Coordinates of C-alpha atoms and ligand atoms in Angstrom, one line a residue:
M1 CA 161.8 92.4 81.3
R2 CA 163.5 90.3 78.6
R3 CA 167.2 90.0 79.3
P4 CA 169.2 90.8 76.2
L5 CA 171.2 87.9 74.7
I6 CA 174.3 88.3 72.6
A7 CA 175.5 85.0 71.0
G8 CA 178.6 84.5 68.9
N9 CA 178.3 81.7 66.4
W10 CA 181.9 80.8 65.5
K11 CA 180.8 78.4 62.7
M12 CA 183.6 76.2 61.5
H13 CA 186.4 78.7 62.4
T14 CA 189.3 78.7 64.9
T15 CA 192.1 76.3 65.8
Y16 CA 192.2 75.1 69.4
E17 CA 194.8 77.8 70.3
Q18 CA 192.8 80.5 68.6
A19 CA 189.6 79.4 70.4
L20 CA 191.3 79.6 73.8
E21 CA 192.8 83.0 72.9
L22 CA 189.5 84.4 71.7
A23 CA 187.6 83.1 74.7
S24 CA 190.3 84.5 77.1
A25 CA 190.1 87.9 75.5
I26 CA 186.3 88.0 75.6
Q27 CA 186.4 86.8 79.2
A28 CA 188.8 89.5 80.2
R29 CA 186.5 92.3 79.1
C30 CA 183.0 90.7 79.3
G31 CA 183.4 87.8 81.7
M32 CA 181.4 89.5 84.5
V33 CA 178.6 90.9 82.5
K34 CA 175.3 90.5 84.4
Y35 CA 172.6 92.4 82.6
A36 CA 173.0 90.7 79.3
E37 CA 173.5 87.0 78.6
V38 CA 176.7 86.3 76.6
V39 CA 176.9 83.0 74.8
L40 CA 179.8 81.6 72.8
V41 CA 179.0 79.0 70.3
P42 CA 182.2 77.3 69.2
P43 CA 182.8 74.2 67.1
F44 CA 182.0 70.9 69.0
P45 CA 185.6 69.9 69.9
W46 CA 186.2 73.2 71.8
I47 CA 183.1 73.0 74.0
V48 CA 184.5 70.9 76.8
P49 CA 187.9 72.7 77.1
L50 CA 186.2 76.1 76.9
S51 CA 183.7 75.2 79.6
R52 CA 186.6 74.6 81.9
H53 CA 188.4 77.7 80.7
L54 CA 185.4 79.9 81.3
D55 CA 184.5 78.4 84.6
G56 CA 183.7 81.2 87.1
S57 CA 182.8 83.7 84.5
S58 CA 179.2 84.6 83.5
I59 CA 179.9 83.6 79.9
L60 CA 177.8 80.6 78.7
L61 CA 178.3 78.1 75.9
G62 CA 176.1 76.8 73.1
A63 CA 176.4 74.2 70.4
Q64 CA 175.9 75.0 66.7
T65 CA 173.5 72.1 66.0
C66 CA 172.8 68.6 67.5
S67 CA 171.4 65.3 66.5
A68 CA 167.7 64.6 66.6
F69 CA 168.6 61.4 68.6
D70 CA 170.0 61.1 72.0
E71 CA 172.3 58.1 71.4
G72 CA 172.8 55.1 69.1
A73 CA 174.3 54.0 65.8
Y74 CA 174.5 57.5 64.2
T75 CA 178.1 57.8 63.0
G76 CA 179.4 61.3 63.2
E77 CA 176.5 62.8 65.1
V78 CA 176.7 64.7 68.4
S79 CA 173.7 64.6 70.6
A80 CA 172.2 67.3 72.8
K81 CA 172.5 64.8 75.7
M82 CA 176.3 64.8 75.2
V83 CA 176.7 68.6 75.3
A84 CA 174.1 69.2 78.0
P85 CA 176.6 69.2 80.9
F86 CA 178.6 71.9 79.2
C87 CA 176.2 74.1 77.3
R88 CA 173.0 76.1 78.0
Y89 CA 172.0 76.7 74.4
V90 CA 171.9 74.9 71.1
I91 CA 171.3 76.6 67.7
V92 CA 168.8 74.7 65.6
G93 CA 167.7 75.4 62.0
H94 CA 170.6 77.7 61.0
S95 CA 170.2 78.5 57.4
E96 CA 173.6 76.9 56.6
R97 CA 172.3 73.6 58.1
R98 CA 169.1 73.9 56.1
R99 CA 170.7 74.9 52.8
L100 CA 174.0 73.0 52.8
F101 CA 173.0 69.9 54.8
G102 CA 169.5 69.4 53.7
E103 CA 167.8 70.0 57.1
T104 CA 164.0 70.3 56.4
D105 CA 161.5 72.0 58.7
A106 CA 160.6 68.5 60.1
V107 CA 164.3 67.7 60.9
V108 CA 164.7 71.1 62.6
A109 CA 161.5 70.3 64.6
A110 CA 163.0 67.0 65.7
K111 CA 166.3 68.6 66.7
L112 CA 164.4 71.3 68.7
R113 CA 162.7 68.6 70.7
A114 CA 166.0 66.8 71.4
V115 CA 167.4 70.1 72.8
L116 CA 164.3 70.6 75.0
R117 CA 164.3 66.9 76.1
N118 CA 167.8 67.3 77.4
G119 CA 167.1 70.4 79.5
L120 CA 168.8 72.9 77.1
R121 CA 167.5 76.0 75.4
P122 CA 167.1 76.1 71.7
I123 CA 167.9 79.1 69.6
L124 CA 165.7 78.5 66.6
C125 CA 166.9 80.3 63.4
V126 CA 164.3 81.3 60.9
G127 CA 164.5 83.6 57.9
E128 CA 163.7 84.0 54.2
T129 CA 166.0 83.6 51.2
F130 CA 166.5 86.5 48.8
E131 CA 164.0 84.9 46.3
E132 CA 161.4 84.5 49.0
R133 CA 161.8 88.1 50.0
E134 CA 161.6 89.3 46.4
S135 CA 158.4 87.4 45.9
G136 CA 156.8 88.8 49.0
A137 CA 156.9 85.5 50.9
T138 CA 158.9 86.6 54.0
R139 CA 156.0 86.4 56.5
E140 CA 154.8 83.1 55.0
T141 CA 158.2 81.5 55.1
V142 CA 159.0 82.6 58.7
E143 CA 155.6 81.5 59.9
R144 CA 155.9 78.1 58.2
Q145 CA 159.3 77.5 59.8
I146 CA 157.9 78.5 63.2
T147 CA 154.7 76.5 62.9
V148 CA 156.4 73.3 62.0
A149 CA 158.9 73.7 64.8
C150 CA 156.8 75.2 67.6
N151 CA 153.1 74.6 67.1
D152 CA 152.9 71.5 69.2
L153 CA 155.2 72.6 72.0
E154 CA 154.1 72.9 75.6
R155 CA 154.0 76.4 77.2
E156 CA 156.8 75.4 79.5
Q157 CA 159.0 74.5 76.5
V158 CA 158.2 77.8 74.7
A159 CA 159.4 79.6 77.9
R160 CA 162.9 78.2 77.2
L161 CA 162.9 79.0 73.5
V162 CA 164.8 81.8 71.8
I163 CA 164.1 82.8 68.1
A164 CA 166.8 84.2 65.9
Y165 CA 165.5 86.0 62.8
E166 CA 168.3 85.6 60.3
P167 CA 167.4 86.6 56.7
V168 CA 169.5 84.3 54.6
W169 CA 170.6 87.1 52.2
A170 CA 172.0 89.1 55.1
I171 CA 174.3 86.4 56.4
G172 CA 178.0 87.0 55.7
T173 CA 177.2 89.5 53.0
G174 CA 177.9 92.8 54.9
R175 CA 174.4 93.7 54.0
P176 CA 172.2 93.6 57.1
A177 CA 168.4 93.9 57.1
T178 CA 167.2 97.4 57.8
P179 CA 166.1 97.9 61.4
V180 CA 162.6 98.7 60.1
D181 CA 162.4 95.3 58.3
A182 CA 163.9 93.4 61.2
E183 CA 161.4 95.0 63.6
L184 CA 158.5 94.2 61.2
V185 CA 159.5 90.5 61.0
A186 CA 160.1 90.3 64.8
S187 CA 156.7 91.7 65.4
W188 CA 155.1 89.1 63.1
I189 CA 157.0 86.4 65.0
R190 CA 155.8 87.8 68.4
A191 CA 152.2 88.0 67.0
W192 CA 152.4 84.3 65.9
F193 CA 153.3 83.3 69.5
R194 CA 150.6 85.6 71.0
E195 CA 148.0 84.0 68.8
R196 CA 149.1 80.4 69.6
F197 CA 150.3 80.7 73.2
G198 CA 148.8 83.9 74.6
P199 CA 150.3 87.3 75.6
E200 CA 152.3 86.1 78.6
I201 CA 154.4 83.7 76.6
S202 CA 154.8 86.0 73.6
E203 CA 155.9 89.0 75.8
G204 CA 158.5 86.8 77.5
L205 CA 159.9 85.4 74.2
R206 CA 163.3 86.6 73.2
I207 CA 163.9 87.4 69.5
L208 CA 167.4 88.0 68.2
Y209 CA 168.5 89.5 64.9
G210 CA 171.3 87.9 63.0
G211 CA 172.9 88.7 59.6
S212 CA 176.0 91.0 59.2
V213 CA 175.8 92.4 62.7
T214 CA 178.7 94.6 63.7
A215 CA 179.6 96.8 66.6
S216 CA 178.5 99.8 64.6
N217 CA 175.1 98.6 63.4
V218 CA 174.0 96.6 66.5
V219 CA 172.9 99.6 68.4
D220 CA 170.2 100.3 65.8
F221 CA 168.8 96.8 66.2
L222 CA 169.0 96.9 70.0
A223 CA 167.0 100.1 69.9
L224 CA 164.0 98.2 68.5
A225 CA 161.0 97.1 70.7
D226 CA 160.9 93.5 69.6
I227 CA 164.6 92.7 69.1
D228 CA 166.2 91.4 72.3
G229 CA 169.7 90.6 71.2
A230 CA 171.9 89.5 68.3
L231 CA 173.2 86.2 66.8
V232 CA 176.6 87.3 65.5
G233 CA 178.7 85.4 63.0
G234 CA 181.9 87.0 61.5
A235 CA 182.1 89.8 64.1
S236 CA 182.1 87.3 67.0
L237 CA 185.6 86.1 65.9
D238 CA 187.1 89.4 66.9
A239 CA 187.1 89.9 70.7
R240 CA 187.1 93.7 70.6
E241 CA 184.2 93.8 68.1
F242 CA 182.2 91.1 69.9
C243 CA 182.7 92.8 73.3
S244 CA 181.5 96.1 71.9
I245 CA 178.4 94.2 70.7
V246 CA 177.9 92.8 74.2
E247 CA 178.2 96.2 75.7
A248 CA 175.4 97.4 73.4
G249 CA 173.4 94.6 74.8
V250 CA 174.1 95.8 78.4
G251 CA 173.1 99.3 77.2
R252 CA 169.7 97.9 76.1
A253 CA 169.2 96.2 79.5
H254 CA 169.9 99.5 81.3
R255 CA 167.5 101.4 79.1
L256 CA 164.8 98.9 79.7
A257 CA 165.4 99.0 83.5
V258 CA 164.9 102.8 83.6
G259 CA 161.9 102.5 81.3
G260 CA 163.6 104.3 78.4
Ligands
LIG301 P1 177.3 87.0 60.0 O1 177.2 87.8 61.3 O2 178.7 86.6 59.6 O3 176.5 87.6 58.9 O4 176.6 85.6 60.3 C1 175.4 85.6 60.9 C2 175.1 84.2 61.4 O5 174.8 83.3 60.5 C3 175.0 83.9 62.8 O6 174.4 82.7 63.0

Protein backbone atom coordinates (compact mmCIF):
# COMPACT_ATOMS: atom_id res chain seq x y z
CA MET A 1 0.00 0.00 0.00
CA ARG A 2 1.30 3.45 -0.91
CA ARG A 3 1.27 5.73 2.11
CA PRO A 4 -0.47 9.03 1.34
CA LEU A 5 1.80 12.07 1.42
CA ILE A 6 0.64 15.62 2.05
CA ALA A 7 3.31 18.27 1.55
CA GLY A 8 2.95 22.00 2.16
CA ASN A 9 5.18 24.16 -0.05
CA TRP A 10 5.38 27.49 1.74
CA LYS A 11 7.30 29.06 -1.17
CA MET A 12 8.84 32.46 -0.25
CA HIS A 13 6.28 33.22 2.47
CA THR A 14 6.36 33.70 6.26
CA THR A 15 8.48 35.65 8.69
CA TYR A 16 10.35 33.64 11.29
CA GLU A 17 7.58 34.26 13.85
CA GLN A 18 4.85 33.30 11.39
CA ALA A 19 6.75 30.13 10.49
CA LEU A 20 6.96 29.05 14.13
CA GLU A 21 3.31 29.89 14.70
CA LEU A 22 2.16 28.00 11.60
CA ALA A 23 4.28 24.95 12.45
CA SER A 24 3.01 24.99 16.05
CA ALA A 25 -0.62 25.12 14.95
CA ILE A 26 -0.10 22.27 12.47
CA GLN A 27 1.78 20.25 15.07
CA ALA A 28 -0.99 20.71 17.62
CA ARG A 29 -3.59 19.15 15.32
CA CYS A 30 -1.56 16.86 13.02
CA GLY A 31 1.65 16.25 14.95
CA MET A 32 0.91 12.60 15.69
CA VAL A 33 -0.55 11.51 12.36
CA LYS A 34 0.71 8.06 11.45
CA TYR A 35 -1.13 6.84 8.38
CA ALA A 36 -0.22 9.70 6.12
CA GLU A 37 3.15 11.40 5.78
CA VAL A 38 3.04 15.13 6.52
CA VAL A 39 5.85 17.27 5.14
CA LEU A 40 6.35 21.00 5.67
CA VAL A 41 8.53 22.68 3.08
CA PRO A 42 9.50 26.10 4.48
CA PRO A 43 12.04 28.63 3.15
CA PHE A 44 15.67 27.60 3.81
CA PRO A 45 16.36 29.78 6.89
CA TRP A 46 13.51 28.20 8.86
CA ILE A 47 14.54 24.59 8.25
CA VAL A 48 16.95 24.22 11.17
CA PRO A 49 14.83 26.00 13.81
CA LEU A 50 11.70 24.16 12.66
CA SER A 51 13.48 20.82 12.85
CA ARG A 52 14.10 21.52 16.55
CA HIS A 53 10.60 22.88 17.04
CA LEU A 54 8.98 19.79 15.50
CA ASP A 55 11.24 17.31 17.25
CA GLY A 56 9.17 14.48 18.69
CA SER A 57 6.27 14.92 16.26
CA SER A 58 5.69 12.83 13.14
CA ILE A 59 5.88 15.92 10.89
CA LEU A 60 8.78 15.89 8.44
CA LEU A 61 10.59 18.70 6.69
CA GLY A 62 11.56 19.29 3.08
CA ALA A 63 13.51 21.89 1.12
CA GLN A 64 12.09 23.76 -1.88
CA THR A 65 15.12 23.23 -4.11
CA CYS A 66 18.84 22.56 -3.76
CA SER A 67 22.09 23.02 -5.62
CA ALA A 68 23.26 20.42 -8.11
CA PHE A 69 26.60 20.50 -6.26
CA ASP A 70 27.45 19.35 -2.75
CA GLU A 71 29.90 22.13 -1.82
CA GLY A 72 32.27 24.64 -3.33
CA ALA A 73 32.49 28.16 -4.75
CA TYR A 74 28.80 28.54 -5.63
CA THR A 75 27.74 31.81 -4.00
CA GLY A 76 24.17 31.81 -2.78
CA GLU A 77 23.54 28.11 -3.31
CA VAL A 78 22.36 25.67 -0.63
CA SER A 79 23.26 22.02 -1.09
CA ALA A 80 21.29 18.88 -0.39
CA LYS A 81 24.24 17.83 1.76
CA MET A 82 23.64 20.89 4.01
CA VAL A 83 19.95 20.24 4.56
CA ALA A 84 20.27 16.45 4.78
CA PRO A 85 20.53 16.30 8.61
CA PHE A 86 17.26 18.23 8.95
CA CYS A 87 15.09 17.18 6.00
CA ARG A 88 13.72 14.04 4.44
CA TYR A 89 12.51 15.52 1.14
CA VAL A 90 13.65 18.06 -1.44
CA ILE A 91 11.37 19.43 -4.17
CA VAL A 92 13.11 19.52 -7.54
CA GLY A 93 11.90 20.93 -10.84
CA HIS A 94 9.07 23.06 -9.46
CA SER A 95 7.61 25.01 -12.37
CA GLU A 96 8.52 28.30 -10.65
CA ARG A 97 12.17 27.19 -10.65
CA ARG A 98 11.92 26.10 -14.28
CA ARG A 99 10.07 29.20 -15.47
CA LEU A 100 11.51 32.03 -13.34
CA PHE A 101 15.02 30.73 -12.69
CA GLY A 102 15.78 29.03 -15.98
CA GLU A 103 16.10 25.47 -14.70
CA THR A 104 16.23 23.17 -17.70
CA ASP A 105 15.36 19.46 -17.67
CA ALA A 106 19.12 18.76 -17.49
CA VAL A 107 19.59 21.02 -14.45
CA VAL A 108 16.61 19.37 -12.76
CA ALA A 109 18.16 15.95 -13.45
CA ALA A 110 21.45 17.06 -11.85
CA LYS A 111 19.62 18.37 -8.77
CA LEU A 112 17.64 15.14 -8.49
CA ARG A 113 20.92 13.23 -8.39
CA ALA A 114 22.28 15.56 -5.69
CA VAL A 115 19.21 14.83 -3.57
CA LEU A 116 19.60 11.06 -3.99
CA ARG A 117 23.39 11.17 -3.46
CA ASN A 118 22.78 12.75 -0.07
CA GLY A 119 20.29 10.15 1.11
CA LEU A 120 17.22 12.35 0.70
CA ARG A 121 14.01 11.77 -1.23
CA PRO A 122 13.23 13.94 -4.25
CA ILE A 123 9.74 15.22 -5.00
CA LEU A 124 10.09 15.72 -8.75
CA CYS A 125 7.56 18.23 -10.13
CA VAL A 126 6.33 17.80 -13.67
CA GLY A 127 3.51 19.42 -15.59
CA GLU A 128 2.51 21.17 -18.77
CA THR A 129 1.95 24.86 -19.41
CA PHE A 130 -1.39 26.16 -20.67
CA GLU A 131 0.00 26.37 -24.24
CA GLU A 132 1.31 22.80 -24.10
CA ARG A 133 -2.05 21.61 -22.87
CA GLU A 134 -3.94 23.54 -25.56
CA SER A 135 -1.73 22.06 -28.27
CA GLY A 136 -2.32 18.53 -27.02
CA ALA A 137 1.28 18.15 -25.77
CA THR A 138 0.57 17.26 -22.13
CA ARG A 139 1.69 13.63 -22.29
CA GLU A 140 4.74 14.44 -24.38
CA THR A 141 5.80 17.23 -21.99
CA VAL A 142 5.42 15.19 -18.83
CA GLU A 143 7.15 12.17 -20.36
CA ARG A 144 10.04 14.33 -21.57
CA GLN A 145 10.50 15.83 -18.10
CA ILE A 146 10.45 12.37 -16.51
CA THR A 147 12.68 10.76 -19.12
CA VAL A 148 15.47 13.34 -18.72
CA ALA A 149 15.30 13.18 -14.91
CA CYS A 150 14.67 9.48 -14.32
CA ASN A 151 15.63 7.30 -17.27
CA ASP A 152 19.12 6.55 -15.97
CA LEU A 153 18.25 6.05 -12.30
CA GLU A 154 18.89 2.80 -10.44
CA ARG A 155 15.83 0.90 -9.21
CA GLU A 156 16.85 1.57 -5.61
CA GLN A 157 16.82 5.32 -6.38
CA VAL A 158 13.38 5.22 -8.00
CA ALA A 159 12.10 3.52 -4.85
CA ARG A 160 12.89 6.78 -2.99
CA LEU A 161 11.30 9.05 -5.59
CA VAL A 162 7.98 10.91 -5.41
CA ILE A 163 6.45 12.55 -8.49
CA ALA A 164 4.23 15.62 -8.20
CA TYR A 165 2.01 16.34 -11.18
CA GLU A 166 1.49 20.10 -11.11
CA PRO A 167 -0.05 21.54 -14.27
CA VAL A 168 1.50 25.01 -14.51
CA TRP A 169 -1.81 26.69 -15.38
CA ALA A 170 -3.39 25.33 -12.19
CA ILE A 171 -0.78 26.72 -9.78
CA GLY A 172 -1.98 29.66 -7.72
CA THR A 173 -4.92 30.29 -10.05
CA GLY A 174 -7.77 28.81 -8.02
CA ARG A 175 -8.44 26.68 -11.09
CA PRO A 176 -7.35 23.10 -10.32
CA ALA A 177 -7.22 20.33 -12.91
CA THR A 178 -10.31 18.17 -13.01
CA PRO A 179 -9.89 14.89 -11.13
CA VAL A 180 -10.43 13.05 -14.43
CA ASP A 181 -7.51 14.91 -16.07
CA ALA A 182 -5.27 14.46 -13.01
CA GLU A 183 -5.96 10.73 -12.96
CA LEU A 184 -5.26 10.43 -16.67
CA VAL A 185 -1.87 12.13 -16.40
CA ALA A 186 -1.01 10.17 -13.23
CA SER A 187 -1.83 6.94 -15.08
CA TRP A 188 0.51 7.99 -17.93
CA ILE A 189 3.24 8.68 -15.37
CA ARG A 190 2.75 5.29 -13.73
CA ALA A 191 2.74 3.62 -17.15
CA TRP A 192 6.07 5.27 -18.01
CA PHE A 193 7.63 3.82 -14.84
CA ARG A 194 6.09 0.40 -15.48
CA GLU A 195 7.55 0.36 -18.98
CA ARG A 196 11.01 1.46 -17.83
CA PHE A 197 11.36 -0.17 -14.37
CA GLY A 198 8.65 -2.85 -14.20
CA PRO A 199 5.42 -3.29 -12.25
CA GLU A 200 6.87 -3.57 -8.75
CA ILE A 201 8.56 -0.15 -8.93
CA SER A 202 5.63 1.53 -10.70
CA GLU A 203 3.07 0.20 -8.23
CA GLY A 204 5.14 1.49 -5.31
CA LEU A 205 5.69 4.97 -6.79
CA ARG A 206 3.81 7.77 -5.08
CA ILE A 207 2.27 10.41 -7.36
CA LEU A 208 0.95 13.66 -5.89
CA TYR A 209 -1.36 16.21 -7.45
CA GLY A 210 -0.57 19.91 -7.00
CA GLY A 211 -2.25 23.09 -8.25
CA SER A 212 -4.94 25.04 -6.35
CA VAL A 213 -5.54 22.21 -3.87
CA THR A 214 -7.88 23.17 -1.02
CA ALA A 215 -9.55 21.33 1.84
CA SER A 216 -12.75 21.17 -0.17
CA ASN A 217 -11.35 19.80 -3.45
CA VAL A 218 -8.62 17.51 -2.10
CA VAL A 219 -11.08 14.72 -1.32
CA ASP A 220 -11.86 14.38 -5.04
CA PHE A 221 -8.17 13.95 -5.88
CA LEU A 222 -7.52 11.53 -3.03
CA ALA A 223 -10.39 9.35 -4.24
CA LEU A 224 -8.44 8.60 -7.45
CA ALA A 225 -6.59 5.31 -7.91
CA ASP A 226 -3.30 6.85 -9.01
CA ILE A 227 -3.09 9.98 -6.84
CA ASP A 228 -1.34 9.29 -3.53
CA GLY A 229 -1.32 12.74 -2.00
CA ALA A 230 -1.07 16.46 -2.59
CA LEU A 231 1.57 19.13 -2.96
CA VAL A 232 -0.16 22.17 -1.52
CA GLY A 233 0.89 25.79 -2.02
CA GLY A 234 -1.36 28.63 -0.83
CA ALA A 235 -3.61 26.46 1.35
CA SER A 236 -0.59 25.18 3.30
CA LEU A 237 -0.13 28.64 4.84
CA ASP A 238 -3.39 28.27 6.76
CA ALA A 239 -3.04 25.71 9.55
CA ARG A 240 -6.72 24.77 9.69
CA GLU A 241 -6.99 24.37 5.94
CA PHE A 242 -3.76 22.39 5.74
CA CYS A 243 -4.73 20.09 8.62
CA SER A 244 -8.07 19.35 6.93
CA ILE A 245 -6.10 18.35 3.83
CA VAL A 246 -3.89 16.10 5.99
CA GLU A 247 -7.01 14.51 7.47
CA ALA A 248 -8.25 13.76 3.95
CA GLY A 249 -4.92 11.99 3.39
CA VAL A 250 -5.48 9.92 6.52
CA GLY A 251 -8.96 9.14 5.20
CA ARG A 252 -7.44 7.75 2.00
CA ALA A 253 -5.05 5.57 4.02
CA HIS A 254 -7.98 4.14 6.01
CA ARG A 255 -9.96 3.44 2.85
CA LEU A 256 -7.01 1.63 1.27
CA ALA A 257 -6.44 -0.37 4.46
CA VAL A 258 -9.97 -1.71 4.42
CA GLY A 259 -9.78 -2.30 0.67
CA GLY A 260 -12.32 0.39 -0.22
P1 LIG B 1 -1.06 26.40 -5.08
O1 LIG B 1 -1.60 25.30 -4.19
O2 LIG B 1 -0.96 27.72 -4.40
O3 LIG B 1 -1.76 26.42 -6.40
O4 LIG B 1 0.48 25.99 -5.40
C1 LIG B 1 0.76 24.71 -5.81
C2 LIG B 1 2.23 24.53 -5.80
O5 LIG B 1 2.94 25.12 -6.58
C3 LIG B 1 2.79 23.61 -4.81
O6 LIG B 1 4.13 23.34 -5.08
